[in-house]
PDB file of C-alpha atoms in Angstrom:
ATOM      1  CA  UNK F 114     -37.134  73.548  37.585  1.00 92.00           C
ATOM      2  CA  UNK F 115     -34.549  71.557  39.536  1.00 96.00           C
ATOM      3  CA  UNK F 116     -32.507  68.859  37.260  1.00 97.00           C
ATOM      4  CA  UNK F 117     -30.451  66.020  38.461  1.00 96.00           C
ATOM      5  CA  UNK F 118     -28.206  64.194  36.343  1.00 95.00           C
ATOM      6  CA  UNK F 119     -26.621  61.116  37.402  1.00 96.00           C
ATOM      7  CA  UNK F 120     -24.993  57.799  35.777  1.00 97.00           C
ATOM      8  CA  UNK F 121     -21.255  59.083  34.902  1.00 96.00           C
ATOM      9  CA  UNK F 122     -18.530  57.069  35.655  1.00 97.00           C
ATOM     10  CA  UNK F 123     -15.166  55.281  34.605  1.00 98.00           C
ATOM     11  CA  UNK F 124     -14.987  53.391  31.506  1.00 98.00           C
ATOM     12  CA  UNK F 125     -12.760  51.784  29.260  1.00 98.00           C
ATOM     13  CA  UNK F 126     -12.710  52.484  25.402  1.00 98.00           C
ATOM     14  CA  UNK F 127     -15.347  51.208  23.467  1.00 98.00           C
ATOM     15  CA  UNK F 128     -17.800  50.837  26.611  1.00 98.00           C
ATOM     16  CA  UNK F 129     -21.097  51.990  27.421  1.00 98.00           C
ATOM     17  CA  UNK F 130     -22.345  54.307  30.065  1.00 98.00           C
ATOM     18  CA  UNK F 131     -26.209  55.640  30.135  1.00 98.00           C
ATOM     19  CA  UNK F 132     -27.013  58.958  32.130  1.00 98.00           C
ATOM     20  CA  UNK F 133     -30.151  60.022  33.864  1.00 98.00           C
ATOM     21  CA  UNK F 134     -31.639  63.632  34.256  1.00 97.00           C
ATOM     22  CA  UNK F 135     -34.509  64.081  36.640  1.00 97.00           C
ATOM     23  CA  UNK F 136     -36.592  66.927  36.425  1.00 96.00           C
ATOM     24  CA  UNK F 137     -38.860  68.054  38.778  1.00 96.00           C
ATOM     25  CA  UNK F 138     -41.663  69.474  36.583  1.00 94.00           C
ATOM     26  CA  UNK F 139     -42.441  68.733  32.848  1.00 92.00           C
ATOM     27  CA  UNK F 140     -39.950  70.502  30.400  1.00 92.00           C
ATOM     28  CA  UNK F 141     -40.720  71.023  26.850  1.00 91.00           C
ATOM     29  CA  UNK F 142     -37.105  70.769  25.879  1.00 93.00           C
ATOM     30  CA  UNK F 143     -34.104  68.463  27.676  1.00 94.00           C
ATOM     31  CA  UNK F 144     -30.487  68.701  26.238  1.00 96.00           C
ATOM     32  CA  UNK F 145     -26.915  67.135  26.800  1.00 98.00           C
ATOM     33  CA  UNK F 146     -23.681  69.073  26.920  1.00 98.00           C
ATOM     34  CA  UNK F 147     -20.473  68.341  27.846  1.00 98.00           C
ATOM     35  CA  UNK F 148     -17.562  70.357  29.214  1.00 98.00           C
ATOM     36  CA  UNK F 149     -14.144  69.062  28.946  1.00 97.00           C
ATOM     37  CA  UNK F 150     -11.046  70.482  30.856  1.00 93.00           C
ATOM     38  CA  UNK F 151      -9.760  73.729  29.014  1.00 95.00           C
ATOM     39  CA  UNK F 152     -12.614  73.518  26.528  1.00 97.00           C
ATOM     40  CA  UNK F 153     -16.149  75.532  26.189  1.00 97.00           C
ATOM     41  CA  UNK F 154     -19.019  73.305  27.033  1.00 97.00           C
ATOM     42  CA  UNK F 155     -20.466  71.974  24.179  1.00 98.00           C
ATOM     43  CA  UNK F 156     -23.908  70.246  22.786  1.00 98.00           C
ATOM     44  CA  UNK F 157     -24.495  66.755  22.612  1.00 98.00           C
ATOM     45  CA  UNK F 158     -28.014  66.028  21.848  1.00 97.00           C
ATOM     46  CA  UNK F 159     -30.948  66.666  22.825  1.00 96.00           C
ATOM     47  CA  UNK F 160     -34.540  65.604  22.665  1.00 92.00           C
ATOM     48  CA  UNK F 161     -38.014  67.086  22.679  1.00 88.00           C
ATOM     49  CA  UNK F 162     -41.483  66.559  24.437  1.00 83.00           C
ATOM     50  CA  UNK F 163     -44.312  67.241  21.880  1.00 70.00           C
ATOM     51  CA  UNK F 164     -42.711  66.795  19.184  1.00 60.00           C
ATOM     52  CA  UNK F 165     -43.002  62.730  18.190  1.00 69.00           C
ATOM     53  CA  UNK F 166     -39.570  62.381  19.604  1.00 74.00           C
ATOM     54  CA  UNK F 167     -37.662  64.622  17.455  1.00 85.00           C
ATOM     55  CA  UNK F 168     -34.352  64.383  18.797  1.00 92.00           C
ATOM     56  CA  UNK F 169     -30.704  66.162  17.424  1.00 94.00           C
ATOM     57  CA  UNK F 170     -27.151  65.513  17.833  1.00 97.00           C
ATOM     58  CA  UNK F 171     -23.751  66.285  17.283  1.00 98.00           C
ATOM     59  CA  UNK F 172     -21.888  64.892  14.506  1.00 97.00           C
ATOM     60  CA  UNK F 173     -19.247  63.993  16.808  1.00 97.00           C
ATOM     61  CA  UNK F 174     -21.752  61.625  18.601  1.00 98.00           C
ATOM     62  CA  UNK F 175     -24.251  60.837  16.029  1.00 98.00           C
ATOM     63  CA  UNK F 176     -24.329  56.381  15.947  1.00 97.00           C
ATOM     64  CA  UNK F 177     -22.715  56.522  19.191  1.00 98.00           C
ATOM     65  CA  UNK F 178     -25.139  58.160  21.528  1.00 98.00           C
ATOM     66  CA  UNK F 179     -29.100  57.704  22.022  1.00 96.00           C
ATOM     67  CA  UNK F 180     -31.530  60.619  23.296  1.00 96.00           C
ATOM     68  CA  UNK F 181     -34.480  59.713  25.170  1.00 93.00           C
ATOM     69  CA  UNK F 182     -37.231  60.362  27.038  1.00 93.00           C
ATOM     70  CA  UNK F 183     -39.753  59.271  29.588  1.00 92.00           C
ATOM     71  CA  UNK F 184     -42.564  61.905  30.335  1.00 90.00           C
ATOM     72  CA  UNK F 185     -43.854  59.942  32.685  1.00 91.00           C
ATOM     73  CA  UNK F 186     -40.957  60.574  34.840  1.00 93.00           C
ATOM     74  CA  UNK F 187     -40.215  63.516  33.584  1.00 93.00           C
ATOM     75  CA  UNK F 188     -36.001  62.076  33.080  1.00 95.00           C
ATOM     76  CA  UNK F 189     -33.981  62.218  29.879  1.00 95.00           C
ATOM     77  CA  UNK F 190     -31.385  59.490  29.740  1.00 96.00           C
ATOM     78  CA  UNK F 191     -28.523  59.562  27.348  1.00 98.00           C
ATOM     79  CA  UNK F 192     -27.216  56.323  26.487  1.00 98.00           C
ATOM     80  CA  UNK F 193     -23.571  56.523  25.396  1.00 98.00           C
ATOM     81  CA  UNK F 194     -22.454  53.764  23.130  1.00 98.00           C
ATOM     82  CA  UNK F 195     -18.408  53.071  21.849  1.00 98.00           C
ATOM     83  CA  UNK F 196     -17.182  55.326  24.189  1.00 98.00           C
ATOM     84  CA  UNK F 197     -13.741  57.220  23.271  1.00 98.00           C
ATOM     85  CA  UNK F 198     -11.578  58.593  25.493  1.00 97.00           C
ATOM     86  CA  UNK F 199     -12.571  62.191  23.573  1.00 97.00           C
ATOM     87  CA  UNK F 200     -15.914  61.550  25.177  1.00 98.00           C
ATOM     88  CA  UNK F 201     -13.998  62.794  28.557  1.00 98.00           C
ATOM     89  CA  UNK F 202     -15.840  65.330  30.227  1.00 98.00           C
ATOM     90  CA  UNK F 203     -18.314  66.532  32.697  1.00 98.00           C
ATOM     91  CA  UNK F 204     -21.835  66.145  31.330  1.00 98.00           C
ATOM     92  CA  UNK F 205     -24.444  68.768  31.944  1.00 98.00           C
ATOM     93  CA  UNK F 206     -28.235  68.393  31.173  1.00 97.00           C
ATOM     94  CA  UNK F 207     -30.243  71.178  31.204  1.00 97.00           C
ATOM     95  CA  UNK F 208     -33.878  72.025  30.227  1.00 96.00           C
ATOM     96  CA  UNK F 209     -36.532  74.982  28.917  1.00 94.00           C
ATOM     97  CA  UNK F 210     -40.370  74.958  28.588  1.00 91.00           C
ATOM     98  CA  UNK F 211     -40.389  76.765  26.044  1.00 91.00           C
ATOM     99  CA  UNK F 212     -41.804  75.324  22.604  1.00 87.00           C
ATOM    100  CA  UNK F 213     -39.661  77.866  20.475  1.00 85.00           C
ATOM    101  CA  UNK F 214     -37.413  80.658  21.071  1.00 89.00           C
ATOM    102  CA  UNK F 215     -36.504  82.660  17.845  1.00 90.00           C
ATOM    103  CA  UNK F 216     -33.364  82.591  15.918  1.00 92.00           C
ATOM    104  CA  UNK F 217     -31.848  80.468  18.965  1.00 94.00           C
ATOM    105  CA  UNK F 218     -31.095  76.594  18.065  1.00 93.00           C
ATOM    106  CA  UNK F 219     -31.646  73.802  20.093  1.00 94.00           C
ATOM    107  CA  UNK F 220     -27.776  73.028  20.213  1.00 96.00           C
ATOM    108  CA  UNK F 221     -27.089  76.465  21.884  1.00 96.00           C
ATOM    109  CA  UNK F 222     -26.737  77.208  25.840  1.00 96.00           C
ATOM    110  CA  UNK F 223     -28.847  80.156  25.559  1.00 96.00           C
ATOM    111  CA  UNK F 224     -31.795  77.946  24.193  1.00 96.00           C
ATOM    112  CA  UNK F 225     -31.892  76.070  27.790  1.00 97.00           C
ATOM    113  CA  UNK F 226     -33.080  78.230  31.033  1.00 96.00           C
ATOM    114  CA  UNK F 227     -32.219  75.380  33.675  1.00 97.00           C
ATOM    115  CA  UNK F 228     -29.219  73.286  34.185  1.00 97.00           C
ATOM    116  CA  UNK F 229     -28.199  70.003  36.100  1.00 95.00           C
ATOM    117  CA  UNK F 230     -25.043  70.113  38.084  1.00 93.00           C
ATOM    118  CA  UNK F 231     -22.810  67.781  36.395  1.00 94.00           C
ATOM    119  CA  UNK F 232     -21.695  64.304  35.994  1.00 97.00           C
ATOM    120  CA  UNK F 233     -18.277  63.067  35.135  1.00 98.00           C
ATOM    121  CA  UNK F 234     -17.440  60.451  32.287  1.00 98.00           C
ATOM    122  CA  UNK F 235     -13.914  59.321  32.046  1.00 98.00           C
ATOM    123  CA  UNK F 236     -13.351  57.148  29.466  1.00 98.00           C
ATOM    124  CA  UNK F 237      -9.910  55.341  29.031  1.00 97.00           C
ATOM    125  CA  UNK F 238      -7.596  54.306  26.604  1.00 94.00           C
TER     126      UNK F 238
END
């Protein structure tokens, strides 16, 4: 499975941004991280295929930040709301087809088998 995320940019506080991640095959599972400089990369949300749109997030982005999907292109877009400059990092999406994986959370890198390559989001003060 080859992922392509896209859509990061510059933005001021308090702006919007949405990304895109492409897949090229139908993935059961499709997450967000992020990866600020100095820091371990982190979840942001994610969102599943079967599962009538179940979706999780951080707290840190929960009201902020919308998971979603369209199956029919196989993308997950992550539509980032009241942007802080916090928010600063390199986004990663990444991706598993597996339904479940046992004792292993959906807000855990291990959980995911296939990851995107990147996009920045700078948000300024």
């Amino acid at each position: 499975v080859q992922l392509q995320a896209s859509g990061g940019g510059l933005v001021q506080a308090g702006g919007s941004l949405r990304l895109s991640c492409a897949a090229s095959t139908p993935t059961y599972a499709m997450g967000w991280f992020r990866q600020a400089p100095g820091k371990e990369r982190e979840f942001v949300s994610a969102a599943m295929y079967w599962t009538g749109g179940i979706t999780y997030y951080a707290d840190s982005v929960k009201g902020r930040f919308t998971v979603s999907r369209d199956n029919a292109k196989n993308t997950a877009y992550l539509q980032m709301n009241s942007l802080k400059p916090e928010d600063t990092a390199v986004y990663y999406c990444a991706a598993d087809g597996r339904t479940y994986l046992s004792g292993v959370s959906y807000s855990e890198r291990r959980r995911y088998s296939y990851w995107g390559q990147g996009t920045q989001v700078t948000v300024s003060s």
